[in-house]
XYZ file of N, CA, C and O in Angstrom:
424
model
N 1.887 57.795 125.975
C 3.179 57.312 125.537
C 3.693 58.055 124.294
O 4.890 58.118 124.011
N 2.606 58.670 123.496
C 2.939 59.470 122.301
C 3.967 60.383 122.699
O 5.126 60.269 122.301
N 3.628 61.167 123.371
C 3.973 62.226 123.839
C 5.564 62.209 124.827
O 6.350 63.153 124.743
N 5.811 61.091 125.650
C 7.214 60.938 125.544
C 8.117 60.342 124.500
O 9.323 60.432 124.732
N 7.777 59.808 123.499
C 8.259 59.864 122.539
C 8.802 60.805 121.909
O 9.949 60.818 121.463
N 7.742 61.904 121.823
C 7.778 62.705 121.148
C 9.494 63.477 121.447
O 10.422 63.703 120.669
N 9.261 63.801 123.505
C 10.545 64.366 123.492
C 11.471 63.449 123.869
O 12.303 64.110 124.490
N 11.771 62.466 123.860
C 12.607 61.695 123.501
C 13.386 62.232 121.909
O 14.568 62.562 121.814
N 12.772 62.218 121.209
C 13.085 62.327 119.930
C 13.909 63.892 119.981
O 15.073 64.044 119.610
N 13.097 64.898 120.480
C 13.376 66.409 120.576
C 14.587 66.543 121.357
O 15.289 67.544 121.212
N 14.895 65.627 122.172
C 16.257 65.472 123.237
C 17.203 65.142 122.460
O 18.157 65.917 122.377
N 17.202 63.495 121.418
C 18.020 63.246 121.000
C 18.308 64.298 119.982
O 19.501 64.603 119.984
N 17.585 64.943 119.116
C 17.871 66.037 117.950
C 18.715 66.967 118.480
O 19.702 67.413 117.895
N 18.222 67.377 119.962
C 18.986 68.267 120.735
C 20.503 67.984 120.839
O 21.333 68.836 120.523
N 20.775 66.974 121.214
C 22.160 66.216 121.846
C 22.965 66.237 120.375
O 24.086 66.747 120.369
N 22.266 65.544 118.781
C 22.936 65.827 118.184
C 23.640 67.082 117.698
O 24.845 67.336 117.689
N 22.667 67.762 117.320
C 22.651 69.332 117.029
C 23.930 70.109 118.226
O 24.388 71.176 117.817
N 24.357 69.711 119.320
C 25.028 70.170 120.443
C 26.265 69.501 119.855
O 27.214 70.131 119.387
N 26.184 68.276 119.912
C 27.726 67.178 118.965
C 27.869 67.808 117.946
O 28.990 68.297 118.082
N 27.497 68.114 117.046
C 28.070 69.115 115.952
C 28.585 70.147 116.307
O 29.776 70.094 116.001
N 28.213 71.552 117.043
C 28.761 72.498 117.405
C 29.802 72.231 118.190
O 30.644 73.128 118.221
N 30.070 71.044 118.999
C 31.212 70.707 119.550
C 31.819 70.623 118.643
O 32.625 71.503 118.339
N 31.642 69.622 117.975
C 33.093 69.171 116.926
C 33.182 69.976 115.918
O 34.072 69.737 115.101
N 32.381 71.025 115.722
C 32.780 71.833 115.038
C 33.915 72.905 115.139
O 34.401 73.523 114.192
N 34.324 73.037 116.762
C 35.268 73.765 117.192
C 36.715 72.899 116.531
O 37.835 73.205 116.941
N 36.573 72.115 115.776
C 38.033 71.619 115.363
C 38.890 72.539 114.584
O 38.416 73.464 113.924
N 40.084 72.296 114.657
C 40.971 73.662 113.665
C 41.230 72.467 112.838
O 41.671 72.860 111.758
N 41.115 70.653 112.887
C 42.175 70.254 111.861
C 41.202 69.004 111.655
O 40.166 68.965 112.318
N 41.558 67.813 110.605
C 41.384 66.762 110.957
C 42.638 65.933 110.245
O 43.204 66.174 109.179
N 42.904 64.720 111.346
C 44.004 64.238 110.617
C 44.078 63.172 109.434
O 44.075 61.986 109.761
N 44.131 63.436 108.372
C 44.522 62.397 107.331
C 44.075 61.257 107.199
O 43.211 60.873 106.411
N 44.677 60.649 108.004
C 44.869 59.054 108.322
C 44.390 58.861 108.938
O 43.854 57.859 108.464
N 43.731 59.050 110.456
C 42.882 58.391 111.283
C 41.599 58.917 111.012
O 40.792 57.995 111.124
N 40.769 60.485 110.558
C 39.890 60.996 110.824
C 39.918 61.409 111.921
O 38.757 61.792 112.067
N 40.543 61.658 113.025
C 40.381 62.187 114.197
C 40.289 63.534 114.258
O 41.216 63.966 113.573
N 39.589 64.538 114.768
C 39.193 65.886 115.177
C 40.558 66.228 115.988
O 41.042 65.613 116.938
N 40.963 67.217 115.427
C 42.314 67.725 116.409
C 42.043 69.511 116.392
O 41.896 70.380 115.532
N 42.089 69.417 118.108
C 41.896 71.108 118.301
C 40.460 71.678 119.018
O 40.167 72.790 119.458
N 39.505 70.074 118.910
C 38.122 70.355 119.609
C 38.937 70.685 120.879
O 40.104 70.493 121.218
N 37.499 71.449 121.635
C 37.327 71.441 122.994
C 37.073 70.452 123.840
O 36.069 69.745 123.758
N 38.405 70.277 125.143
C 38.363 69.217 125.186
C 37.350 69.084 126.486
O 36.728 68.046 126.711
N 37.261 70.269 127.313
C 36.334 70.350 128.160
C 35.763 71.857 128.671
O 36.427 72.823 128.295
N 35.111 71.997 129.127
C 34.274 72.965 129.706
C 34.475 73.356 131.139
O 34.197 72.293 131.694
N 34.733 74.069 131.945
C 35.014 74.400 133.248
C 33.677 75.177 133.687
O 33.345 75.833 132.700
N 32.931 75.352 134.541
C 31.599 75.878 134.936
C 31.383 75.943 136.075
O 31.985 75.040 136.654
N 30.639 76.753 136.947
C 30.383 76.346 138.314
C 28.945 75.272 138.050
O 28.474 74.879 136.982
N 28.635 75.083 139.031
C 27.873 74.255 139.679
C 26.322 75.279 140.484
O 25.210 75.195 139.962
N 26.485 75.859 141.322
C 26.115 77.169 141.293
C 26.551 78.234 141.625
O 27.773 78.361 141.704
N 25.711 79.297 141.914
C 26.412 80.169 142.393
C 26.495 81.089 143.790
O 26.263 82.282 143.985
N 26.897 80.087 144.611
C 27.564 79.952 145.744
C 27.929 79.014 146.170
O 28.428 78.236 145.356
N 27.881 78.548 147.741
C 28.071 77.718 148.404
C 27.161 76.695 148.211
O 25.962 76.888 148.015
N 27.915 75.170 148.280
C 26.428 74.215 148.306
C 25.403 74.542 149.263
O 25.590 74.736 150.464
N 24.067 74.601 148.511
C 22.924 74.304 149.321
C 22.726 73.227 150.547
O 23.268 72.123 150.477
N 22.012 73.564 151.546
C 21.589 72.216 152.454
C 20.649 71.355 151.315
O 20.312 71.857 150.243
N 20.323 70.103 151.697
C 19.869 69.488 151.260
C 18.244 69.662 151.144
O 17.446 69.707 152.080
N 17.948 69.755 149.617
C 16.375 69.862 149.183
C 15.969 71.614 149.368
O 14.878 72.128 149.617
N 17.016 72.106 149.188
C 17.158 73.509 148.994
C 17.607 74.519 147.913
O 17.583 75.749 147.906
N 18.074 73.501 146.891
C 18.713 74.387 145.740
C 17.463 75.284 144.522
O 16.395 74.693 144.360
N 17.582 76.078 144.069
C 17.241 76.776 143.412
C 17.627 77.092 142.038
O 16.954 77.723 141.222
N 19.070 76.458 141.834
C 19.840 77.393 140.719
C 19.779 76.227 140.027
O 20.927 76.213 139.584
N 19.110 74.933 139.485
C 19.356 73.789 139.213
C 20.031 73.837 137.740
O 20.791 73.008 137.238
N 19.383 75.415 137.022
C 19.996 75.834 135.932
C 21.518 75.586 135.568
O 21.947 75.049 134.547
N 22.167 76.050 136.531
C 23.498 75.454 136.394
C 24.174 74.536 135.521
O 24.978 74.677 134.600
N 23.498 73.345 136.193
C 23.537 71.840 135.520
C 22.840 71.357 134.594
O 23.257 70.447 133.878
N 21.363 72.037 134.437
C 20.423 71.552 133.848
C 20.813 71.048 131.942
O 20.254 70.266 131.173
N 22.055 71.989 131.798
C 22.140 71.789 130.340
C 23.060 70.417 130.151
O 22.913 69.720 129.147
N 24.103 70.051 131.279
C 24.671 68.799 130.624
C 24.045 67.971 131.167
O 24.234 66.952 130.503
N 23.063 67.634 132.397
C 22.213 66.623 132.243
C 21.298 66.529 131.200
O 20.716 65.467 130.979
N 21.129 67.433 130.600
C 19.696 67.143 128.909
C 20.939 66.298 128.227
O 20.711 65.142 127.869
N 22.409 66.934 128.024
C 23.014 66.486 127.057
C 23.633 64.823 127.225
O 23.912 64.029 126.327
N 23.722 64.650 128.733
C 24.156 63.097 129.260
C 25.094 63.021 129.396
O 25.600 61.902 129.477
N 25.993 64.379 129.516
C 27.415 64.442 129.318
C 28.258 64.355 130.567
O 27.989 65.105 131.505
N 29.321 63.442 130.657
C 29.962 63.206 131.928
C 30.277 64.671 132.870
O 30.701 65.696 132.337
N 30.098 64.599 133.783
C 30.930 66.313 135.088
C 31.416 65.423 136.034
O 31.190 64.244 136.310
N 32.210 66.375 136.499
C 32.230 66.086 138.328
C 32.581 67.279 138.851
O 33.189 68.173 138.262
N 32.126 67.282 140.150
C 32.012 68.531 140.655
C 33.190 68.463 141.946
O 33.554 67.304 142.144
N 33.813 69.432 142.807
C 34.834 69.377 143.422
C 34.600 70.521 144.000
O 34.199 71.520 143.403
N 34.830 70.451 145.178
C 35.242 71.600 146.168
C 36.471 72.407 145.748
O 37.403 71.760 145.271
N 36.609 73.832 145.870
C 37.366 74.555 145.866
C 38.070 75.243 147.007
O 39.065 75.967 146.968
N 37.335 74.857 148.031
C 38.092 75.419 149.557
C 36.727 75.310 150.538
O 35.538 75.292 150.219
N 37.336 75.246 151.788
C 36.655 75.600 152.306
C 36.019 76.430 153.314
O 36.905 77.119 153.820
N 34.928 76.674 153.820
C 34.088 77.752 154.831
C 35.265 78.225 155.994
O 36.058 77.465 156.550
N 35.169 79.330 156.143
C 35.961 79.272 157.477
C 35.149 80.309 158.070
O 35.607 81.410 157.763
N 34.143 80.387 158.783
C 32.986 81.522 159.441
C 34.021 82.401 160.221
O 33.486 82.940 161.190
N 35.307 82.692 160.083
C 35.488 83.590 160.544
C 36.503 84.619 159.650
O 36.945 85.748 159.864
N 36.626 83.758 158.667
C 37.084 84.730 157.696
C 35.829 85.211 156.111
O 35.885 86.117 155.279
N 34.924 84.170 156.319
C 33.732 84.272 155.167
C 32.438 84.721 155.809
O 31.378 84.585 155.198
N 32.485 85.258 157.039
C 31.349 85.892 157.492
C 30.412 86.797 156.727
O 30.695 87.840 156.137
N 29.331 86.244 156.841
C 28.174 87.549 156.047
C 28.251 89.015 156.045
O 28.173 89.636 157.105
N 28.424 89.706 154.718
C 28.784 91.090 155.541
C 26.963 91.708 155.776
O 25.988 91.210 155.214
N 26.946 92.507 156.436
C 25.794 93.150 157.103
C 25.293 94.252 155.579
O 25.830 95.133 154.907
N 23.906 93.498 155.612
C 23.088 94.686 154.368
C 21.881 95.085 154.914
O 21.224 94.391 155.689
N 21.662 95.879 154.634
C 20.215 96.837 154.730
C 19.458 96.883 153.342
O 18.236 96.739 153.331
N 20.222 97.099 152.079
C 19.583 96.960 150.665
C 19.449 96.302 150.045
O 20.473 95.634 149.903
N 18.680 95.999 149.464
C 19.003 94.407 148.075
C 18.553 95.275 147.022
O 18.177 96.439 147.155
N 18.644 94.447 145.719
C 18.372 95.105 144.388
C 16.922 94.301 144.171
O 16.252 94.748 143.239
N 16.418 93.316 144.813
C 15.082 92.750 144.851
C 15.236 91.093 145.793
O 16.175 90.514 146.341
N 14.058 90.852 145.631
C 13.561 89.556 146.264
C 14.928 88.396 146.041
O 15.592 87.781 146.875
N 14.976 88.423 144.792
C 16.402 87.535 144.557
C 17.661 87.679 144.919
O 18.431 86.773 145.238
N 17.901 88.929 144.867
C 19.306 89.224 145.619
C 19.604 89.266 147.169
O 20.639 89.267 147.837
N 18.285 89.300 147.449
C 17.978 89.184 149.099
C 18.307 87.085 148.986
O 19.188 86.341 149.418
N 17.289 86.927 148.334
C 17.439 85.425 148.839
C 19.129 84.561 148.209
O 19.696 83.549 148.623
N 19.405 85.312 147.333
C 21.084 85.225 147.085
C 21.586 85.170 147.851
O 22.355 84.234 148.070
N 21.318 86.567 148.971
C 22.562 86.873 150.221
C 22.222 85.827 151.262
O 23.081 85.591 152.112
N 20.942 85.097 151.303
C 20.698 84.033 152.341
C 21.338 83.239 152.132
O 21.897 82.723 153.100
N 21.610 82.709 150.785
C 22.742 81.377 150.815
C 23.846 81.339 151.846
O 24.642 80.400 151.865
């Protein structure tokens, strides 16, 4: 139990330390309320990088991995979709390694 404690503690230090550099992006604060004016109000990111995975197949979990540590709200959304006859695989013979091969499998 020590020991999740421990990063419990290392998470929350984390999350704060992340809330500062956020709100540090402020250009102003106002007067009278204290309110931060000029933070960032959100982040735009993929999800990964490609097409969703089938299920119990993803790899890139990196993606996400940083605003789930932080607990921070997302949602994710389709941008269009498949049409196999205009997004067909193009035909390779080379990869640059093992990963870019299993890239082009997505």
């Amino acid at each position: 139990m020590p020991e999740l404690w421990y990063w419990l503690e290392e998470r929350e230090a984390y999350r704060s330390d992340y809330a500062k550099v956020w709100n540090d992006t402020a250009t102003a604060v106002d007067q009278d309320t204290g309110e931060l004016n000029g933070v960032v109000d959100v982040i735009l990111c993929p999800v990964g990088p490609g097409v969703a995975p089938r299920h119990d197949t993803a790899k890139y979990w990196s993606y996400t991995s940083q605003w789930n540590l932080l607990d921070y709200p997302a949602v994710s959304f389709p941008v269009d979709k498949v049409d196999k006859r205009l997004d067909g695989k193009e035909h390779r013979n080379k990869f640059l390694g093992q990963l870019d091969w299993e890239n082009w499998q997505l």
